Short mmCIF file of C-alpha atoms in Angstrom, two decimals:
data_model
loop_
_atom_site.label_atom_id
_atom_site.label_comp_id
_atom_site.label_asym_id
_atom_site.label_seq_id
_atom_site.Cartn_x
_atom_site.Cartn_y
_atom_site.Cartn_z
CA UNK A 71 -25.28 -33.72 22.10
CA UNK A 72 -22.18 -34.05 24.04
CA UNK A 73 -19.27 -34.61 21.38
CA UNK A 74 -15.70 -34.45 20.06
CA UNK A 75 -15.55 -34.42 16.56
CA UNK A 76 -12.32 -35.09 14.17
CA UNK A 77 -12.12 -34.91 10.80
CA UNK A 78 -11.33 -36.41 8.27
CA UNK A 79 -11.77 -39.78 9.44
CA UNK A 80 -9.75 -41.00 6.91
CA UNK A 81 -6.84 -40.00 4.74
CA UNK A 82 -4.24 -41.58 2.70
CA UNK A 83 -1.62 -38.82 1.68
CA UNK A 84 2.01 -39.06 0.59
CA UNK A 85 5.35 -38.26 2.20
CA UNK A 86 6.07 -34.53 2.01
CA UNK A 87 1.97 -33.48 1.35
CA UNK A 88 1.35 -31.17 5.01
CA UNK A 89 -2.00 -31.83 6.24
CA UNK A 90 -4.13 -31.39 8.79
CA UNK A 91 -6.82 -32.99 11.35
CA UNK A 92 -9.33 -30.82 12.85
CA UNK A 93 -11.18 -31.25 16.14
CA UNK A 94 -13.38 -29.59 17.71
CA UNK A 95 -15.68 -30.22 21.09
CA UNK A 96 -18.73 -28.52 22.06
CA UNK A 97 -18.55 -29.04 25.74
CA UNK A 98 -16.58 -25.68 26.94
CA UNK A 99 -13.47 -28.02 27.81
CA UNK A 100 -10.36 -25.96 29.35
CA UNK A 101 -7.99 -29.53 28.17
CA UNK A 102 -7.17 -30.61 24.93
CA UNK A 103 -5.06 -33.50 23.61
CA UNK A 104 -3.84 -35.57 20.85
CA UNK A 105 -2.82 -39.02 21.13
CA UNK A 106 -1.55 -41.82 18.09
CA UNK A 107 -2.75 -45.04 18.62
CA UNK A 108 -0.10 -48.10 17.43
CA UNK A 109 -0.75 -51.82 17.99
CA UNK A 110 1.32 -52.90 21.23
CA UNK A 111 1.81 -49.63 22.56
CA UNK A 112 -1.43 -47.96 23.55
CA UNK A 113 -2.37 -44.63 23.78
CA UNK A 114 0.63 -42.15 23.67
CA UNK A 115 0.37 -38.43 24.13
CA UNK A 116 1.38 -35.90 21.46
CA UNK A 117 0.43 -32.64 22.45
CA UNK A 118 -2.15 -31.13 24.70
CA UNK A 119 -3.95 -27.79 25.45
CA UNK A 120 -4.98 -26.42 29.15
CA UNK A 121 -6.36 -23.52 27.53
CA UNK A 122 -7.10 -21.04 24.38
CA UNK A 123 -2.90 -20.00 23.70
CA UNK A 124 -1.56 -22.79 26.03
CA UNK A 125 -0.15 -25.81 24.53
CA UNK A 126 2.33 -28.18 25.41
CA UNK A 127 4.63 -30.93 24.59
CA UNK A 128 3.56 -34.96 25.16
CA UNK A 129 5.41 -37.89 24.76
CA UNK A 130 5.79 -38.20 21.10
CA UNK A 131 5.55 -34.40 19.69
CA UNK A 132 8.04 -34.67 16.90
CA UNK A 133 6.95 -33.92 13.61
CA UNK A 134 3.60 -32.55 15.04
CA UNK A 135 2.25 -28.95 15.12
CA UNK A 136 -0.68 -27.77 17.43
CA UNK A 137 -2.66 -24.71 17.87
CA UNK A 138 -5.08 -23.24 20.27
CA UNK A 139 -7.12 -20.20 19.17
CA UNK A 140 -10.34 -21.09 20.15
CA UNK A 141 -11.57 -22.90 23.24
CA UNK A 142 -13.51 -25.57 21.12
CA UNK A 143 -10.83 -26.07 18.37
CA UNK A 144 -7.31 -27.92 18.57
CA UNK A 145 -6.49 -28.62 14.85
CA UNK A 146 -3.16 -31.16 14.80
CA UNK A 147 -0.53 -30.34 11.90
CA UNK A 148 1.34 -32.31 10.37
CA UNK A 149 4.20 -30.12 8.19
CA UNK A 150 6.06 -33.28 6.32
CA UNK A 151 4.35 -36.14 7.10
CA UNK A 152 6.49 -39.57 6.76
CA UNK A 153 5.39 -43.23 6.64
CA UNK A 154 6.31 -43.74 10.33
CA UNK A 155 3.82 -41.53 10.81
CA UNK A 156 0.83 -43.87 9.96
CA UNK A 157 -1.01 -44.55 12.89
CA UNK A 158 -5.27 -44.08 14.26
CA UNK A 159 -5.02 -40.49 15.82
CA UNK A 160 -7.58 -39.58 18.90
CA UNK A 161 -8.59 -36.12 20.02
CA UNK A 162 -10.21 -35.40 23.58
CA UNK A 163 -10.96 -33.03 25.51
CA UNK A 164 -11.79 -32.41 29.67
CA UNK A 165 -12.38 -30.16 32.11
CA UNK A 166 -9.49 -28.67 34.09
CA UNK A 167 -9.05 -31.85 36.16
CA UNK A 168 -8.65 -34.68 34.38
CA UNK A 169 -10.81 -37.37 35.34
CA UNK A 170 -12.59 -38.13 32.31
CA UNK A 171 -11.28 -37.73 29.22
CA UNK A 172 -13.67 -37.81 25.98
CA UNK A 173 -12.50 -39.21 22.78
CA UNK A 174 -13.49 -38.13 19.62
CA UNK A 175 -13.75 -41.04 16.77
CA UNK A 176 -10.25 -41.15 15.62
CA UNK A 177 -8.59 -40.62 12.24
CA UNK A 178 -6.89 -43.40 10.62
CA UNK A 179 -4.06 -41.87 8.54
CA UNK A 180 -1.90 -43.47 6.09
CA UNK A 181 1.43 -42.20 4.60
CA UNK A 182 2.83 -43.39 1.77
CA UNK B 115 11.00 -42.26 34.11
CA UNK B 116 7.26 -42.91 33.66
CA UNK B 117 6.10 -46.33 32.83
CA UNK B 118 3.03 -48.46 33.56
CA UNK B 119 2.69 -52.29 33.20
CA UNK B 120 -0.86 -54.14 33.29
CA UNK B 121 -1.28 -57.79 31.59
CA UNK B 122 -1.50 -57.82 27.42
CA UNK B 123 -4.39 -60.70 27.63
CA UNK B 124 -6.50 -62.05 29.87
CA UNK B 125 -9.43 -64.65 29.19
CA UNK B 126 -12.47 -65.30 31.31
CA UNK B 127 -16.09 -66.39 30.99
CA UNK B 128 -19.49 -64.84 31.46
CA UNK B 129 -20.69 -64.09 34.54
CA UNK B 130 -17.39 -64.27 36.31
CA UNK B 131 -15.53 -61.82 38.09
CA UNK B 132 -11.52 -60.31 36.50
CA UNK B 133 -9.35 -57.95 37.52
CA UNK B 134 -7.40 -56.09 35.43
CA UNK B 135 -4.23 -55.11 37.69
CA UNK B 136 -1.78 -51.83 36.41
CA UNK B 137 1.28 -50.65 38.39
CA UNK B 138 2.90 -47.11 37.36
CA UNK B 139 6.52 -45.84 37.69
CA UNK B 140 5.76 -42.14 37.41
CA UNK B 141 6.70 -38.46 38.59
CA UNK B 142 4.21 -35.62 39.92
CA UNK B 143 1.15 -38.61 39.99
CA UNK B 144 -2.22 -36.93 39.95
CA UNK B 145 -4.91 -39.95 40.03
CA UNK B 146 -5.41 -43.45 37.69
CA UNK B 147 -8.26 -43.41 35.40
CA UNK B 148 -9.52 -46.64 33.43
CA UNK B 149 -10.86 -46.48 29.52
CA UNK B 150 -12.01 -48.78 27.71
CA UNK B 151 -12.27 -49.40 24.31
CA UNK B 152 -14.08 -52.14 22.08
CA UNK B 153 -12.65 -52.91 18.57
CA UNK B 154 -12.87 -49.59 15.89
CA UNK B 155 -13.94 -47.89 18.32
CA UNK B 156 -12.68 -44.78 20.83
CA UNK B 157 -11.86 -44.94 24.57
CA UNK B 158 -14.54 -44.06 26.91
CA UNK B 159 -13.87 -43.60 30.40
CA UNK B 160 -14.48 -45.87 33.05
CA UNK B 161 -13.80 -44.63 35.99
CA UNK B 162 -11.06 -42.38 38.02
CA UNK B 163 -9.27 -42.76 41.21
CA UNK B 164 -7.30 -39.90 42.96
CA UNK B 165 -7.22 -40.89 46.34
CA UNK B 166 -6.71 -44.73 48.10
CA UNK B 167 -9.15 -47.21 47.69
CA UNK B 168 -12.28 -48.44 45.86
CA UNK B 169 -14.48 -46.56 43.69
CA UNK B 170 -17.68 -48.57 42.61
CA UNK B 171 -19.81 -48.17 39.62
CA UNK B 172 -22.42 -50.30 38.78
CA UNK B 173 -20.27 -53.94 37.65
CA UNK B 174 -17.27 -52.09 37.65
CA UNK B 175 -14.70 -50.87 40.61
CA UNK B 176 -11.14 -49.46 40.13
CA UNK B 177 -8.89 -49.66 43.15
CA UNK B 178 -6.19 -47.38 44.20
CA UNK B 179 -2.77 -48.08 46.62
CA UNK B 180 -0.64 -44.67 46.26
CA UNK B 181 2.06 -46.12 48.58
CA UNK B 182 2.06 -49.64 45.92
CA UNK B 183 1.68 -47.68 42.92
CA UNK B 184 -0.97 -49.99 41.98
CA UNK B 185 -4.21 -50.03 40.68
CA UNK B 186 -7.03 -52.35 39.51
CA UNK B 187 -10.14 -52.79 37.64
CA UNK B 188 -12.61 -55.09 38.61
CA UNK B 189 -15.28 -56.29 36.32
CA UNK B 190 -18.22 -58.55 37.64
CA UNK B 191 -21.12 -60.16 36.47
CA UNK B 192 -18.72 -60.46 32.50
CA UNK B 193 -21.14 -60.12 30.13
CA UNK B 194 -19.80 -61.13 26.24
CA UNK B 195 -20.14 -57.18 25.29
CA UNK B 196 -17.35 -56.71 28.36
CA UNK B 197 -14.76 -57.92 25.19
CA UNK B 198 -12.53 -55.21 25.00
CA UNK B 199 -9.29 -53.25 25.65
CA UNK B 200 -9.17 -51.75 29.13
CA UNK B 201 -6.41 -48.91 29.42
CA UNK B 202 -5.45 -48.01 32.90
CA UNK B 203 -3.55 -44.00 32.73
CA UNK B 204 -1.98 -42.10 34.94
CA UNK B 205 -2.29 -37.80 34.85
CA UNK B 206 1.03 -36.53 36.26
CA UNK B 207 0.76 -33.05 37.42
CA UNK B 208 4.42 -31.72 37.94
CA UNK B 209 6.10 -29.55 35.84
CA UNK B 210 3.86 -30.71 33.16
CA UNK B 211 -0.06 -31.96 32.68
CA UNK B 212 0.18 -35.07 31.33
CA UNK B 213 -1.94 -38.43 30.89
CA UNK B 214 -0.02 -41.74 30.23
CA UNK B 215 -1.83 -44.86 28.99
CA UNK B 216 -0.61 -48.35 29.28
CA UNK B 217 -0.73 -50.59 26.56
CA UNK B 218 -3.87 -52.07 26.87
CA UNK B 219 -4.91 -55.42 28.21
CA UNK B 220 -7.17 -57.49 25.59
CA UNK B 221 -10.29 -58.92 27.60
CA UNK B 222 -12.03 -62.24 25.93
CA UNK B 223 -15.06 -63.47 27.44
CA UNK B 224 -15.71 -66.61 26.50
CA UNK B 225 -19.58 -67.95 26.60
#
């Protein structure tokens, strides 16, 4: 089956504690992205892959780390995490173009 | 700077037709694309315009007018599962290779 998979799905963790959300997609996608979802403002971009070594600035890339060394893999990092960054986190992936984006679950992460 | 504007609510009942309207303010625009997403869940796409006009897919259509910077979704036939959050986004292709989402317009059908 088609799919983009995060995990955890869940995670409370304190200020300071680094952690990190995996994701991974079995569909040989060249694009990768991370996006935090708040209430009122959507779906806003955080850092996104057009291939294996290639990643890039979004809209909202401070206090986030990303990595691309696999083609299926795009693990977001999150060094210090602080309480403003609380928030449902998506992954996705595409092909090259674009057009249709698949999300994986979401991770709902609280920081306390 | 990049911005894009569609309505935070709209109401309508089942087995009527609503459009969803968007207008962007963007650099290096690429195409529209609509998502929706029902409560908990993720986005799943809808549908994607690049070039002017109407794309049709089963109840749904998204419209595209490059010279308005305008867009629309059009959902017919509502059905009560049609209660969601429609997204319209924008993929800039510039410098960068972005995709900007809106904030969402809240869809209630009412029986």
């Amino acid at each position: 089956e088609a799919q983009v998979t995060q995990n955890p799905r869940y995670l409370i963790t304190v200020t300071g504690k680094k952690l990190t959300v995996t994701c991974s997609q079995n569909m040989n996608h060249e694009y990768m992205s991370w996006y935090r979802q708040d209430p009122g403002l959507g779906l806003r971009q955080i850092y996104y892959s057009m291939n294996v070594e290639v990643t890039d600035k979004g809209d909202v890339p401070e206090g986030y780390k990303v990595s691309r060394k696999e083609k299926r893999n795009f693990p977001l990092i999150l060094e210090s995490p602080s309480p403003n960054q609380t928030s449902l986190y998506f992954c996705a992936s595409s092909t090259w173009g674009q057009e249709t984006q698949y999300f994986g679950p979401g991770t709902r992460l609280l920081v306390l | 700077g990049q911005s894009l504007e569609q309505p935070s609510e709209v109401t309508a009942v089942e087995g009527a037709i609503v459009q969803i309207n968007c207008t962007y303010q963007t650099s290096g625009f690429y195409g529209l694309s609509w998502y929706q997403q029902h409560d908990g869940g993720a986005p799943t796409f809808l549908s994607y315009n690049a070039l002017d006009g109407l794309e049709e897919t089963g109840r749904f259509s998204s419209f595209l007018s490059r010279s308005d910077s305008y867009g629309y979704l059009l959902l017919q036939e509502l059905q009560m599962k049609d209660s969601a959050s429609y997204f319209c986004a924008v993929s800039e292709m510039d410098s960068s290779y972005k995709l900007i989402f809106g904030s969402g317009t809240r869809l209630l059908v009412r029986p």
